[in-house]
Short mmCIF file of C-alpha atoms in Angstrom, two decimals:
data_model
loop_
_atom_site.label_atom_id
_atom_site.label_comp_id
_atom_site.label_asym_id
_atom_site.label_seq_id
_atom_site.Cartn_x
_atom_site.Cartn_y
_atom_site.Cartn_z
CA UNK A 1197 -18.42 16.03 0.00
CA UNK A 1198 -18.70 19.49 1.58
CA UNK A 1199 -15.72 21.57 2.64
CA UNK A 1200 -16.05 20.72 6.33
CA UNK A 1201 -15.91 17.03 5.47
CA UNK A 1202 -12.78 17.53 3.40
CA UNK A 1203 -11.13 19.46 6.21
CA UNK A 1204 -11.97 16.67 8.63
CA UNK A 1205 -10.28 14.12 6.36
CA UNK A 1206 -7.14 16.28 6.17
CA UNK A 1207 -7.06 16.75 9.94
CA UNK A 1208 -7.55 13.03 10.64
CA UNK A 1209 -4.76 12.14 8.23
CA UNK A 1210 -2.39 14.56 9.93
CA UNK A 1211 -3.18 13.36 13.43
CA UNK A 1212 -3.67 9.63 12.87
CA UNK A 1213 -1.43 8.74 9.94
CA UNK A 1214 1.30 11.33 9.40
CA UNK A 1215 2.07 12.20 13.03
CA UNK A 1216 5.33 10.60 14.09
CA UNK A 1217 5.88 9.30 10.56
CA UNK A 1218 6.08 12.30 8.22
CA UNK A 1219 6.71 15.72 9.80
CA UNK A 1220 6.25 17.40 6.42
CA UNK A 1221 2.89 15.83 5.62
CA UNK A 1222 1.61 16.25 9.16
CA UNK A 1223 2.36 19.97 8.98
CA UNK A 1224 0.95 20.48 5.48
CA UNK A 1225 -2.22 18.50 6.16
CA UNK A 1226 -2.92 20.34 9.42
CA UNK A 1227 -2.49 23.69 7.71
CA UNK A 1228 -4.60 22.62 4.73
CA UNK A 1229 -7.36 21.54 7.12
CA UNK A 1230 -7.68 25.17 8.19
CA UNK A 1231 -7.48 26.68 4.69
CA UNK A 1232 -10.61 26.85 2.51
CA UNK A 1233 -8.73 27.41 -0.75
CA UNK A 1234 -6.24 24.55 -0.43
CA UNK A 1235 -8.70 22.09 1.10
CA UNK A 1236 -11.18 23.02 -1.61
CA UNK A 1237 -8.87 21.62 -4.29
CA UNK A 1238 -9.92 18.14 -3.15
CA UNK A 1239 -13.50 18.90 -4.14
CA UNK A 1240 -12.52 17.92 -7.69
CA UNK A 1241 -11.76 14.33 -6.62
CA UNK A 1242 -13.98 11.51 -7.85
CA UNK A 1243 -16.63 10.12 -5.56
CA UNK A 1244 -14.99 8.23 -2.73
CA UNK A 1245 -11.51 9.51 -3.59
CA UNK A 1246 -11.33 12.53 -1.28
CA UNK A 1247 -8.08 11.70 0.49
CA UNK A 1248 -5.30 13.75 2.00
CA UNK A 1249 -2.79 11.50 0.27
CA UNK A 1250 -4.26 12.49 -3.10
CA UNK A 1251 -3.73 16.19 -2.38
CA UNK A 1252 -0.16 15.49 -1.20
CA UNK A 1253 0.57 13.34 -4.26
CA UNK A 1254 -0.75 16.02 -6.64
CA UNK A 1255 1.44 18.64 -4.96
CA UNK A 1256 4.44 16.29 -5.03
CA UNK A 1257 3.95 15.69 -8.76
CA UNK A 1258 3.81 19.42 -9.45
CA UNK A 1259 7.01 20.01 -7.46
CA UNK A 1260 8.64 17.19 -9.45
CA UNK A 1261 7.77 19.15 -12.59
CA UNK A 1262 9.31 22.36 -11.17
CA UNK A 1263 12.25 21.15 -9.08
CA UNK A 1264 14.00 24.54 -8.89
CA UNK A 1265 11.08 26.15 -7.08
CA UNK A 1266 12.03 27.15 -3.49
CA UNK A 1267 9.42 24.71 -2.17
CA UNK A 1268 11.67 21.84 -3.27
CA UNK A 1269 13.96 22.69 -0.32
CA UNK A 1270 11.41 20.90 1.86
CA UNK A 1271 11.14 17.83 -0.38
CA UNK A 1272 13.91 15.31 0.39
CA UNK A 1273 12.64 13.26 -2.56
CA UNK A 1274 13.99 16.06 -4.77
CA UNK A 1275 17.19 16.63 -2.85
CA UNK A 1276 15.79 19.11 -0.34
CA UNK A 1277 17.13 19.06 3.19
CA UNK A 1278 15.28 21.84 5.03
CA UNK A 1279 13.01 20.75 7.86
CA UNK A 1280 9.60 22.22 8.45
CA UNK A 1281 9.81 25.91 9.39
CA UNK A 1282 7.78 29.12 9.21
CA UNK A 1283 8.17 29.35 5.43
CA UNK A 1284 7.02 25.83 4.55
CA UNK A 1285 3.28 26.40 4.55
CA UNK A 1286 3.27 29.85 2.87
CA UNK A 1287 5.46 28.49 0.07
CA UNK A 1288 3.33 25.36 -0.31
CA UNK A 1289 0.10 27.33 -0.33
CA UNK A 1290 1.22 29.89 -2.91
CA UNK A 1291 2.86 27.21 -5.08
CA UNK A 1292 -0.27 25.08 -5.15
CA UNK A 1293 -2.79 27.86 -5.64
CA UNK A 1294 -0.73 29.35 -8.49
CA UNK A 1295 -1.14 25.95 -10.14
CA UNK A 1296 -4.68 25.35 -8.95
CA UNK A 1297 -5.99 24.30 -12.37
CA UNK A 1298 -3.21 21.73 -12.79
CA UNK A 1299 -3.76 20.48 -9.24
CA UNK A 1300 -7.50 20.07 -9.80
CA UNK A 1301 -6.85 18.22 -13.08
CA UNK A 1302 -4.53 15.75 -11.34
CA UNK A 1303 -6.91 15.25 -8.44
CA UNK A 1304 -9.84 14.69 -10.81
CA UNK A 1305 -7.98 12.20 -13.01
CA UNK A 1306 -5.79 10.24 -10.62
CA UNK A 1307 -6.08 7.73 -7.81
CA UNK A 1308 -3.72 7.37 -4.87
CA UNK A 1309 -1.77 4.29 -5.96
CA UNK A 1310 1.10 3.85 -3.57
CA UNK A 1311 2.83 0.61 -4.54
CA UNK A 1312 4.76 0.14 -1.28
CA UNK A 1313 7.44 -2.45 -2.03
CA UNK A 1314 8.29 -3.02 1.64
CA UNK A 1315 4.86 -4.57 2.18
CA UNK A 1316 6.20 -7.64 0.40
CA UNK A 1317 8.09 -8.42 3.62
CA UNK A 1318 4.75 -8.50 5.44
CA UNK A 1319 2.99 -10.60 2.82
CA UNK A 1320 5.76 -13.15 2.33
CA UNK A 1321 5.03 -15.17 5.52
CA UNK A 1322 1.31 -15.29 4.66
CA UNK A 1323 1.87 -16.41 1.08
CA UNK A 1324 4.44 -18.95 2.31
CA UNK A 1325 1.88 -20.43 4.71
CA UNK A 1326 -0.69 -20.70 1.94
CA UNK A 1327 1.85 -22.29 -0.40
CA UNK A 1328 2.78 -24.88 2.23
CA UNK A 1329 -0.89 -25.79 2.73
CA UNK A 1330 -1.29 -25.95 -1.07
CA UNK A 1331 1.55 -28.44 -1.43
CA UNK A 1332 4.25 -26.02 -2.54
CA UNK A 1333 3.15 -24.39 -5.78
CA UNK A 1334 0.63 -21.58 -6.14
CA UNK A 1335 -0.72 -19.04 -8.60
CA UNK A 1336 -0.74 -15.46 -7.36
CA UNK A 1337 -3.45 -12.86 -8.01
CA UNK A 1338 -3.14 -9.40 -6.46
CA UNK A 1339 -6.30 -7.30 -6.28
CA UNK A 1340 -5.61 -3.58 -6.24
CA UNK A 1341 -2.16 -4.20 -7.69
CA UNK A 1342 -1.26 -0.66 -8.87
CA UNK A 1343 1.91 -1.35 -10.91
CA UNK A 1344 2.12 -4.96 -9.71
CA UNK A 1345 5.42 -4.64 -7.88
CA UNK A 1346 4.30 -6.93 -5.05
CA UNK A 1347 3.72 -9.70 -7.57
CA UNK A 1348 7.49 -10.16 -7.59
CA UNK A 1349 7.61 -11.02 -3.89
CA UNK A 1350 9.07 -14.48 -4.56
CA UNK A 1351 12.09 -12.83 -6.23
CA UNK A 1352 12.92 -10.47 -3.36
CA UNK A 1353 15.38 -11.12 -0.54
CA UNK A 1354 14.22 -10.66 3.07
CA UNK A 1355 15.92 -10.01 6.38
CA UNK A 1356 13.76 -10.05 9.49
CA UNK A 1357 15.50 -8.53 12.50
CA UNK A 1358 14.21 -10.12 15.70
CA UNK A 1359 14.49 -9.06 19.33
CA UNK A 1360 17.77 -10.17 20.84
CA UNK A 1361 19.69 -9.85 17.58
CA UNK A 1362 18.45 -12.98 15.81
CA UNK A 1363 17.92 -12.53 12.10
CA UNK A 1364 15.70 -14.58 9.79
CA UNK A 1365 16.43 -14.66 6.10
CA UNK A 1366 14.19 -15.74 3.24
CA UNK A 1367 13.98 -15.47 -0.51
CA UNK A 1368 16.84 -15.73 -3.02
CA UNK A 1369 20.32 -15.22 -1.58
CA UNK A 1370 21.10 -12.78 -4.40
CA UNK A 1371 18.35 -10.34 -5.27
CA UNK A 1372 18.32 -6.81 -6.63
CA UNK A 1373 15.56 -6.01 -4.15
CA UNK A 1374 16.49 -6.58 -0.52
CA UNK A 1375 13.94 -5.82 2.18
CA UNK A 1376 14.46 -5.42 5.91
CA UNK A 1377 11.69 -5.71 8.46
CA UNK A 1378 11.77 -5.61 12.26
CA UNK A 1379 10.02 -8.66 13.74
CA UNK A 1380 8.98 -8.91 17.35
CA UNK A 1381 6.80 -11.46 19.13
CA UNK A 1382 3.56 -10.95 20.98
CA UNK A 1383 3.30 -12.82 24.30
CA UNK A 1384 2.97 -16.53 23.61
CA UNK A 1385 4.08 -16.28 19.99
CA UNK A 1386 6.91 -18.32 18.47
CA UNK A 1387 9.31 -17.18 15.78
CA UNK A 1388 7.76 -18.11 12.41
CA UNK A 1389 9.47 -20.60 10.12
CA UNK A 1390 10.00 -19.04 6.72
CA UNK A 1391 10.99 -20.93 3.56
CA UNK A 1392 13.97 -19.86 1.51
CA UNK A 1393 11.94 -20.25 -1.66
CA UNK A 1394 8.42 -19.74 -2.92
CA UNK A 1395 7.26 -21.37 -6.15
CA UNK A 1396 4.82 -19.14 -8.02
CA UNK A 1397 3.66 -20.90 -11.17
CA UNK A 1398 1.76 -17.94 -12.65
CA UNK A 1399 0.77 -14.47 -11.56
CA UNK A 1400 -1.48 -11.56 -12.48
CA UNK A 1401 -2.67 -8.28 -11.03
CA UNK A 1402 -6.18 -6.80 -11.12
CA UNK A 1403 -6.71 -3.05 -10.76
CA UNK A 1404 -9.22 -0.46 -11.92
CA UNK A 1405 -6.31 1.57 -13.36
CA UNK A 1406 -3.08 -0.48 -13.55
CA UNK A 1407 0.12 1.55 -13.72
CA UNK A 1408 2.37 0.95 -16.74
CA UNK A 1409 5.92 1.44 -15.47
CA UNK A 1410 7.29 1.66 -19.02
CA UNK A 1411 5.51 5.04 -19.21
CA UNK A 1412 7.72 7.66 -17.53
CA UNK A 1413 4.73 9.82 -16.58
CA UNK A 1414 3.05 6.86 -14.90
CA UNK A 1415 6.23 6.03 -12.98
CA UNK A 1416 6.52 9.67 -11.92
CA UNK A 1417 2.98 9.57 -10.55
CA UNK A 1418 3.74 6.40 -8.62
CA UNK A 1419 6.78 8.14 -7.12
CA UNK A 1420 4.66 11.19 -6.31
CA UNK A 1421 2.33 8.96 -4.27
CA UNK A 1422 5.24 8.13 -1.96
CA UNK A 1423 5.53 10.58 0.93
CA UNK A 1424 8.08 13.20 -0.06
CA UNK A 1425 10.15 13.15 3.14
CA UNK A 1426 10.78 9.40 2.84
CA UNK A 1427 13.27 9.22 -0.07
CA UNK A 1428 14.43 5.70 0.82
CA UNK A 1429 10.98 4.43 -0.17
CA UNK A 1430 11.32 6.10 -3.57
CA UNK A 1431 14.76 4.60 -4.15
CA UNK A 1432 13.38 1.17 -3.33
CA UNK A 1433 10.45 1.77 -5.68
CA UNK A 1434 12.82 2.57 -8.52
CA UNK A 1435 14.93 -0.52 -7.82
CA UNK A 1436 11.85 -2.75 -7.83
CA UNK A 1437 10.57 -1.10 -11.01
CA UNK A 1438 13.87 -1.79 -12.77
CA UNK A 1439 13.76 -5.41 -11.64
CA UNK A 1440 10.15 -5.77 -12.75
CA UNK A 1441 11.12 -4.65 -16.24
CA UNK A 1442 12.87 -8.03 -16.59
CA UNK A 1443 9.78 -9.99 -15.48
CA UNK A 1444 6.73 -7.96 -16.42
CA UNK A 1445 3.60 -9.42 -14.81
CA UNK A 1446 0.24 -9.48 -16.55
CA UNK A 1447 -1.90 -6.62 -15.29
CA UNK A 1448 -5.65 -6.72 -15.88
CA UNK A 1449 -7.87 -3.65 -15.93
CA UNK A 1450 -11.06 -4.40 -14.05
CA UNK A 1451 -13.12 -4.21 -10.91
CA UNK A 1452 -11.89 -6.05 -7.83
CA UNK A 1453 -15.28 -7.68 -7.32
CA UNK A 1454 -17.03 -7.88 -10.68
CA UNK A 1455 -13.93 -9.08 -12.57
CA UNK A 1456 -12.38 -11.23 -9.87
CA UNK A 1457 -13.70 -14.53 -11.21
CA UNK A 1458 -12.52 -13.92 -14.77
CA UNK A 1459 -9.07 -12.83 -13.59
CA UNK A 1460 -8.81 -15.91 -11.37
CA UNK A 1461 -9.88 -18.17 -14.25
CA UNK A 1462 -6.80 -17.05 -16.20
CA UNK A 1463 -4.54 -18.66 -13.59
CA UNK A 1464 -4.22 -22.42 -13.09
CA UNK A 1465 -3.76 -24.39 -9.90
CA UNK A 1466 -4.13 -23.50 -6.22
CA UNK A 1467 -4.79 -19.78 -6.03
CA UNK A 1468 -3.54 -17.21 -3.54
CA UNK A 1469 -5.40 -13.91 -3.74
CA UNK A 1470 -3.47 -11.04 -2.16
CA UNK A 1471 -4.70 -7.65 -1.01
CA UNK A 1472 -2.52 -5.01 0.61
CA UNK A 1473 -4.23 -1.83 1.80
CA UNK A 1474 -6.60 -2.10 -1.14
CA UNK A 1475 -9.89 -2.87 0.59
CA UNK A 1476 -9.94 0.46 2.42
CA UNK A 1477 -10.80 1.93 -0.98
CA UNK A 1478 -13.86 -0.35 -1.27
CA UNK A 1479 -17.22 0.69 0.22
CA UNK A 1480 -18.30 -1.65 3.02
CA UNK A 1481 -20.84 -3.48 0.86
CA UNK A 1482 -18.20 -4.10 -1.81
CA UNK A 1483 -15.83 -5.57 0.77
CA UNK A 1484 -18.51 -8.06 1.73
CA UNK A 1485 -19.13 -8.80 -1.96
CA UNK A 1486 -15.40 -9.35 -2.46
CA UNK A 1487 -15.31 -11.97 0.30
CA UNK A 1488 -18.41 -13.63 -1.18
CA UNK A 1489 -16.66 -13.82 -4.55
CA UNK A 1490 -13.66 -15.49 -2.90
CA UNK A 1491 -15.96 -18.04 -1.30
CA UNK A 1492 -17.54 -18.73 -4.69
CA UNK A 1493 -14.10 -19.29 -6.23
CA UNK A 1494 -13.21 -21.67 -3.41
CA UNK A 1495 -16.19 -23.88 -4.28
CA UNK A 1496 -14.37 -25.14 -7.36
CA UNK A 1497 -10.65 -24.84 -6.54
CA UNK A 1498 -8.30 -24.37 -3.58
CA UNK A 1499 -8.24 -20.64 -2.69
CA UNK A 1500 -6.40 -18.70 -0.02
CA UNK A 1501 -6.77 -15.01 0.73
CA UNK A 1502 -3.67 -13.32 2.17
CA UNK A 1503 -4.64 -9.88 3.41
CA UNK A 1504 -2.52 -7.10 4.84
CA UNK A 1505 -5.26 -4.63 5.68
CA UNK A 1506 -6.67 -2.71 8.58
CA UNK A 1507 -8.88 -5.15 10.48
CA UNK A 1508 -12.20 -3.42 9.80
CA UNK A 1509 -11.48 -3.36 6.06
CA UNK A 1510 -10.23 -6.93 5.86
CA UNK A 1511 -10.39 -9.78 8.34
CA UNK A 1512 -13.38 -8.50 10.30
CA UNK A 1513 -15.72 -9.96 7.66
CA UNK A 1514 -14.46 -13.52 8.27
CA UNK A 1515 -12.98 -13.19 11.78
CA UNK A 1516 -15.40 -10.98 13.71
CA UNK A 1517 -15.14 -9.93 17.33
CA UNK A 1518 -11.39 -9.35 17.48
CA UNK A 1519 -11.26 -5.95 19.14
CA UNK A 1520 -7.55 -6.52 19.78
CA UNK A 1521 -7.00 -6.09 16.03
CA UNK A 1522 -9.07 -2.93 15.69
CA UNK A 1523 -6.30 -0.73 14.31
CA UNK A 1524 -6.72 1.98 16.92
CA UNK A 1525 -2.95 1.75 17.36
CA UNK A 1526 -2.36 2.53 13.68
CA UNK A 1527 -1.39 -1.06 12.85
CA UNK A 1528 -2.90 -3.30 10.20
CA UNK A 1529 -3.24 -7.09 10.36
CA UNK A 1530 -1.73 -9.84 8.27
CA UNK A 1531 -4.27 -12.62 7.83
CA UNK A 1532 -4.66 -15.87 5.92
CA UNK A 1533 -8.07 -17.28 5.03
CA UNK A 1534 -8.99 -20.53 3.31
CA UNK A 1535 -12.40 -22.04 2.71
CA UNK A 1536 -13.47 -25.56 3.64
CA UNK A 1537 -16.94 -26.72 2.59
CA UNK A 1538 -17.94 -23.12 1.98
CA UNK A 1539 -16.85 -21.93 5.43
CA UNK A 1540 -13.89 -19.57 5.97
CA UNK A 1541 -11.04 -20.66 8.20
CA UNK A 1542 -9.31 -17.42 9.14
CA UNK A 1543 -6.10 -16.75 11.04
CA UNK A 1544 -4.56 -13.47 12.16
CA UNK A 1545 -0.81 -13.94 11.83
CA UNK A 1546 0.71 -10.56 12.71
CA UNK A 1547 0.13 -6.89 13.40
CA UNK A 1548 1.85 -4.82 10.76
CA UNK A 1549 3.09 -1.26 10.23
CA UNK A 1550 1.37 0.12 7.11
CA UNK A 1551 4.57 0.80 5.18
CA UNK A 1552 6.20 -2.54 5.92
CA UNK A 1553 8.85 -1.43 8.36
CA UNK A 1554 7.92 -3.79 11.20
CA UNK A 1555 5.56 -6.56 12.29
CA UNK A 1556 4.53 -8.24 15.53
CA UNK A 1557 3.95 -11.98 15.20
CA UNK A 1558 0.88 -13.29 17.01
CA UNK A 1559 0.36 -16.61 18.81
CA UNK A 1560 -1.35 -19.15 16.55
#
């Protein structure tokens, strides 16, 4: 990709994703979009991996490694408490360019692998619906699993705060990982019924580069992928990682399309395949191939696909024509798909905030 293309990606990230969510990353990305030297660092990314989040993660990792540098004052993840000011960008720019070789090496070798634990609160209602249709017990396969933290979603506790003060609870009453999610209703929608318990008989994750959380460097990279001015997300990541150490899931290195069938074959019983902001990393033709592979699996066993993706990367393939789900408002869509006689039966359940903080339930 040429430099103008890279700058466009940085600018779009700042304006469409970071604005109103991360003042630090909005500022840094906007400045980087106007700076040839900093933007040019992303030229070392692998094909298809030129992303603003990768540049921010590489910088975050380098600040982690040098926490006494003055730049750390702007990184709440490292104890900083200064807001964006006139010194933020000059410090960031000089810090990164002084370590340009290290930054390029990280960008060339790494993927953005945010394992956002709060997305489990979005996925839980979809997996619960699939489990109910399956008769209660399911196997769970996450494609694009990163470190596999979402595979523990049946062990997490959930509190959904509804309009008017009502609160829904789900999951184990006592859990080390407690998740809170705002839940409002679209016109005509009813409050969903959520089970207290999910029965997952077996589970596995499939990823091109699974993250081994027993490796401190790998855990540090996962933390670096979390936006630096959102320390609560990092604390939750660490809590979930500690809990996962007691129940390590099986993580499989492989392609989300080519190795899907073999990964699925390692799990018995009704199968729920989960994706959460993974398909955006697939080219369009590979997304279509992924859905075709799911349909092939469903020819020989019960299969559900629970997706929490932007509409055009997920449900659009099986539920076309839903312009109301387009994602122009920055929201993704929770969907559940099952196949009957080779044909997909797809349902959009909710609109979802990408980091799991809220969801709007849709009429069914």
